[in-house]
Coordinates of C-alpha atoms in Angstrom, one line a residue:
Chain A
X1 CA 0.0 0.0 0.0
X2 CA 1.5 3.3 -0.7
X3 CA 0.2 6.4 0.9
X4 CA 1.4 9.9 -0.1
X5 CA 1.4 13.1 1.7
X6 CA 0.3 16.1 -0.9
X7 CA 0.1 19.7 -0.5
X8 CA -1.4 21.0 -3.8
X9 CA 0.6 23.6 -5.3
X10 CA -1.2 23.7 -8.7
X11 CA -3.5 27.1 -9.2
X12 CA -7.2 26.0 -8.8
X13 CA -7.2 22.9 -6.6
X14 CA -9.5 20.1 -7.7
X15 CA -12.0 22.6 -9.5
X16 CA -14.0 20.7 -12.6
X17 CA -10.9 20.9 -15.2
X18 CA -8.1 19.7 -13.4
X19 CA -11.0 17.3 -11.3
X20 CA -11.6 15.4 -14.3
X21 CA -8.4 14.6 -15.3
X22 CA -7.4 13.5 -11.8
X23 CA -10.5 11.0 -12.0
X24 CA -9.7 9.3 -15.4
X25 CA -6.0 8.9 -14.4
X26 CA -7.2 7.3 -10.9
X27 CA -9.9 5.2 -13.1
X28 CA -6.9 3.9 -15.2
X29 CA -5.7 2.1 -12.1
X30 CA -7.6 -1.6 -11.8
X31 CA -6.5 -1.4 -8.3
X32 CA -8.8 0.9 -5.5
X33 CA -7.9 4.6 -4.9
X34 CA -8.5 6.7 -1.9
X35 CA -7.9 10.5 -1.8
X36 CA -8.1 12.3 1.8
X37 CA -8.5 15.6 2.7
X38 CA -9.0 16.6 6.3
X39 CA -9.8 12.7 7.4
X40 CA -12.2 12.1 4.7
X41 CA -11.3 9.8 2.3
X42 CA -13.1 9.4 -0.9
X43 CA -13.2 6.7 -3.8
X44 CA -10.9 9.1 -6.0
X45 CA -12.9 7.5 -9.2
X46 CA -15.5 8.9 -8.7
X47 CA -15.9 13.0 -9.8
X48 CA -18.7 13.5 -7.8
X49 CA -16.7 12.9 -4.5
X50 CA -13.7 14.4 -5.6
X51 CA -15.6 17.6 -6.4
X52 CA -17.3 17.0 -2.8
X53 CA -13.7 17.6 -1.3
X54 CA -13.3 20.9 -2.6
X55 CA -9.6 20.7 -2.9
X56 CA -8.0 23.4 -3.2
X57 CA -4.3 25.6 -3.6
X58 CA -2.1 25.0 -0.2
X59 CA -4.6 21.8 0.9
X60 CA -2.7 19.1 2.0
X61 CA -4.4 15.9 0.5
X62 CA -2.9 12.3 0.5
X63 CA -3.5 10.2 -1.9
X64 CA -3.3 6.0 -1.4
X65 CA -3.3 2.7 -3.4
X66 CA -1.9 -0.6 -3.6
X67 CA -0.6 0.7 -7.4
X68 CA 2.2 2.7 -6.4
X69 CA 2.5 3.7 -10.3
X70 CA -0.8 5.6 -9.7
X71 CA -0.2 7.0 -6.8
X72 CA 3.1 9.0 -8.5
X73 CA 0.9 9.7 -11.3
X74 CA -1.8 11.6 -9.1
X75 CA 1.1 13.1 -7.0
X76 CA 2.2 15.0 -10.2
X77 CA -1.2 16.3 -11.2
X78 CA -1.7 18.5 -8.0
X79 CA 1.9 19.2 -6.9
X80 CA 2.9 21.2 -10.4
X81 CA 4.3 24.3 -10.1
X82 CA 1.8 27.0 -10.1
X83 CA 1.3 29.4 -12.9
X84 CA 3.8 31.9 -13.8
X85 CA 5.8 30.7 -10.2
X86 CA 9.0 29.4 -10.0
Chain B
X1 CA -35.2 8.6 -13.9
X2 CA -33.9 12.2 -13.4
X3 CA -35.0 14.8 -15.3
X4 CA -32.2 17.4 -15.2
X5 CA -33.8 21.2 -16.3
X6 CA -31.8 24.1 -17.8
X7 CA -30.1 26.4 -15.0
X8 CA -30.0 29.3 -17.1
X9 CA -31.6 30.8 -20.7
X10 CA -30.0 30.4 -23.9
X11 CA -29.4 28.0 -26.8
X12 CA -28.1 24.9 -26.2
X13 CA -24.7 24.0 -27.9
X14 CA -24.2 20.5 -26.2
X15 CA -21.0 19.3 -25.0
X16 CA -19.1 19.9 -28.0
X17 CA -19.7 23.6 -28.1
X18 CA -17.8 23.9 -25.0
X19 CA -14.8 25.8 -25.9
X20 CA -12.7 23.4 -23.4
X21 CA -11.3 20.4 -24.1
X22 CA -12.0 18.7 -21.0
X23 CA -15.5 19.5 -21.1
X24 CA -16.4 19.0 -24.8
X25 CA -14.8 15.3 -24.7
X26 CA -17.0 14.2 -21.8
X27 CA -14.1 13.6 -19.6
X28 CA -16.6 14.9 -16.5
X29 CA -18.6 13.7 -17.8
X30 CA -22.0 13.4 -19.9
X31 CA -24.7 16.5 -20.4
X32 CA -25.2 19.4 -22.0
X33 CA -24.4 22.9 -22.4
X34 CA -25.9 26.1 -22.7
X35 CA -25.0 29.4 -24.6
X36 CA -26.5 31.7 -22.5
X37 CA -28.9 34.9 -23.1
X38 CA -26.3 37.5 -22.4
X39 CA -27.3 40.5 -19.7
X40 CA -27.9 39.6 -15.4
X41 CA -29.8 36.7 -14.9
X42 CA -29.9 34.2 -12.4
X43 CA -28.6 30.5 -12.2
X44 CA -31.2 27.9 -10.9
X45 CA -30.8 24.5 -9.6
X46 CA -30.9 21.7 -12.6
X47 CA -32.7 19.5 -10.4
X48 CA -33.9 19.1 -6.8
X49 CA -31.9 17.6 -4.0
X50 CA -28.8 19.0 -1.7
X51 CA -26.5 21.5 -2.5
X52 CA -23.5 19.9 -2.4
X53 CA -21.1 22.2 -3.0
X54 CA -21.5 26.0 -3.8
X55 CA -18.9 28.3 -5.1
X56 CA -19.9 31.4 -7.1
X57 CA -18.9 30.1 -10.7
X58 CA -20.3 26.6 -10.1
X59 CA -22.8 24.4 -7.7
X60 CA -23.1 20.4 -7.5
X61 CA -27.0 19.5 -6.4
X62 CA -27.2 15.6 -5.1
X63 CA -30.2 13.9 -5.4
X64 CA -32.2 11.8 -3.5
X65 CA -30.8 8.6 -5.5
X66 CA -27.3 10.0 -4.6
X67 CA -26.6 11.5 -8.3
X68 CA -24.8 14.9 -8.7
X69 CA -25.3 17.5 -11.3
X70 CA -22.6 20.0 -11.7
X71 CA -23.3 23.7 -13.4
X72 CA -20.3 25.7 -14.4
X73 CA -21.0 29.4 -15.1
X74 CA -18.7 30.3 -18.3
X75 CA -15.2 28.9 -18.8
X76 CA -12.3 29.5 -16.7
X77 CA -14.7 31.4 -14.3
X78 CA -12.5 29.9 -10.9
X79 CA -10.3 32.5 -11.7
X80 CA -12.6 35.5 -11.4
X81 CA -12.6 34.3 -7.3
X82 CA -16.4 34.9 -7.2
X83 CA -16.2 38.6 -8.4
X84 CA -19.7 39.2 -10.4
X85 CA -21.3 36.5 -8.9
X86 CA -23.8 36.4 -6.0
X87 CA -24.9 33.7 -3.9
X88 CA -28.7 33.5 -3.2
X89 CA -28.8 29.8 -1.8
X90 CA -26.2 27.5 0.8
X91 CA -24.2 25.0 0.7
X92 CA -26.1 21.8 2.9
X93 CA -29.7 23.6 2.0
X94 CA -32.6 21.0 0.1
X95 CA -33.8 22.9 -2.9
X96 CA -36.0 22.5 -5.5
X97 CA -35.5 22.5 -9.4
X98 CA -35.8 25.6 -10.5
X99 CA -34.8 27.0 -7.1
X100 CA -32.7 30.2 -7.5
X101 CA -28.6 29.9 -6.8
X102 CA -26.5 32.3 -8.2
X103 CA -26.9 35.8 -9.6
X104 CA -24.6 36.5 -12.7
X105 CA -24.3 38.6 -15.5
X106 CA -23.3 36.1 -19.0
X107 CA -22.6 39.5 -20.6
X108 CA -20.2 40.7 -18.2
X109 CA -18.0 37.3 -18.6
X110 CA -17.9 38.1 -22.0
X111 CA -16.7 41.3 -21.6
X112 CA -13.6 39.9 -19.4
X113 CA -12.3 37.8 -22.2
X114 CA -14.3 34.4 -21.3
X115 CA -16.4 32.3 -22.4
X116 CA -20.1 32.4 -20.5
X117 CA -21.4 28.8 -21.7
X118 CA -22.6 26.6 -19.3
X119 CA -21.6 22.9 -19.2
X120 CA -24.3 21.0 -17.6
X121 CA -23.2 17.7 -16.0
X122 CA -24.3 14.2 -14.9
X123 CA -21.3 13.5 -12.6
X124 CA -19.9 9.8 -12.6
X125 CA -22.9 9.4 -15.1
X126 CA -22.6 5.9 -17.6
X127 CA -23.1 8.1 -21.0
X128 CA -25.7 5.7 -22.6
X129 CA -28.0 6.3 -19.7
X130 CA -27.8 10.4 -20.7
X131 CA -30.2 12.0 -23.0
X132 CA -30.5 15.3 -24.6
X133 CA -33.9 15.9 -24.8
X134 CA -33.9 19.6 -25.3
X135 CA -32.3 21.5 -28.9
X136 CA -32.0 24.9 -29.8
X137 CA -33.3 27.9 -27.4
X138 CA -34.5 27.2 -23.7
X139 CA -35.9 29.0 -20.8
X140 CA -34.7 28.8 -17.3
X141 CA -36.0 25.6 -15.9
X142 CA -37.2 24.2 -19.2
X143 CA -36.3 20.5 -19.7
X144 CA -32.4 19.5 -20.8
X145 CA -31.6 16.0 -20.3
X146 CA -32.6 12.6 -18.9
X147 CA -30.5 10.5 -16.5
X148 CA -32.0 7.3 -16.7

């Protein structure tokens, strides 16, 4: 099981856009994924409940699954550097 | 079923006249979308059940049956951080279809540089169960699409 500790750095959080892609990579993975924010963990397939978590810029989320591959992948999506930052 | 009405006026463009990738490909997921009549109007709530989540450019109402519908106002609108947008309903608070949410102005998006169309959408929605029932101009309210 690999567990990651996130904080998002990327602009808008989880809004719709950025939402949608982190659901279809997590639904790429046959294996279950979790995404937590605040001690509520969510299935992070599903873009209803992801949208429920309102995550946003500076959040710290974590994201878990037994495909560790998945996990990174997820990591990558929220922890990009922000817009115009360095 | 769930009959999922029209949040705002306008003509609707469907999916594919979303001018955003991620939204005209489905990848949230089946619907429609709107063009809206330009000038202040007021958002309403595409179907009854919980407000789920609130922010000024976009609301998620859960039904009864557990399904979500999300309404964006215009493109790229997180980025206005709520300016132009009023909230006349809360997060947690049962309303009706048709119930008033936001208060926005379609025209005023337009005239910062975005795009006002509304992407209507049946969240973690299979996309055969989806219909478009409703084509060319609607009113506030009027019938959009089924969720079967």
């Amino acid at each position: 099981m690999a567990e990651r500790q996130i904080k998002v750095t990327t602009e808008v959080g989880l809004h719709a856009r950025p939402a949608a892609v982190f659901v279809q990579t997590a639904a790429e993975s046959e294996d279950e994924v979790g995404l937590t924010k605040d001690g509520r963990r969510v299935n992070a397939k599903s873009i209803l409940a992801v949208l429920g978590l309102d995550v946003r810029n500076g959040d710290e989320i974590s994201v878990d699954s037994f495909d560790e591959t998945i996990v990174d992948r997820l990591t990558a999506l929220v922890s990009q550097a922000p817009e115009g930052g360095s | 079923m769930t009959s999922v009405v029209a949040p705002v006026a306008g003509k609707v463009v469907g999916l594919t006249g979303v001018p955003d990738p991620v939204f005209a490909e489905g990848m949230v997921g089946p619907g429609s979308a709107i063009d809206p009549v330009r000038g202040p109007g007021v958002a309403v709530a595409p179907i009854s059940g919980v407000i789920q989540k609130l922010h000024p450019h976009a609301y998620v109402i859960v039904d009864d049956l557990g399904r979500g519908v999300l309404v964006h106002l215009g493109i790229d609108t997180v980025k206005l951080n709520g300016e132009g947008f009023q909230l006349l309903a809360e997060e947690g608070a049962h309303v009706d279809a048709g119930a008033e949410i936001v208060r926005w102005d379609a025209a005023a998006i337009e005239a910062g540089g975005r795009s006002p169309i509304c992407p209507v959408i049946a969240l973690d929605a299979d996309r055969e169960r989806v219909t478009v029932t409703a084509d060319g101009e609607v009113g506030t309210a009027d019938p959009l699409f089924t969720w079967e």
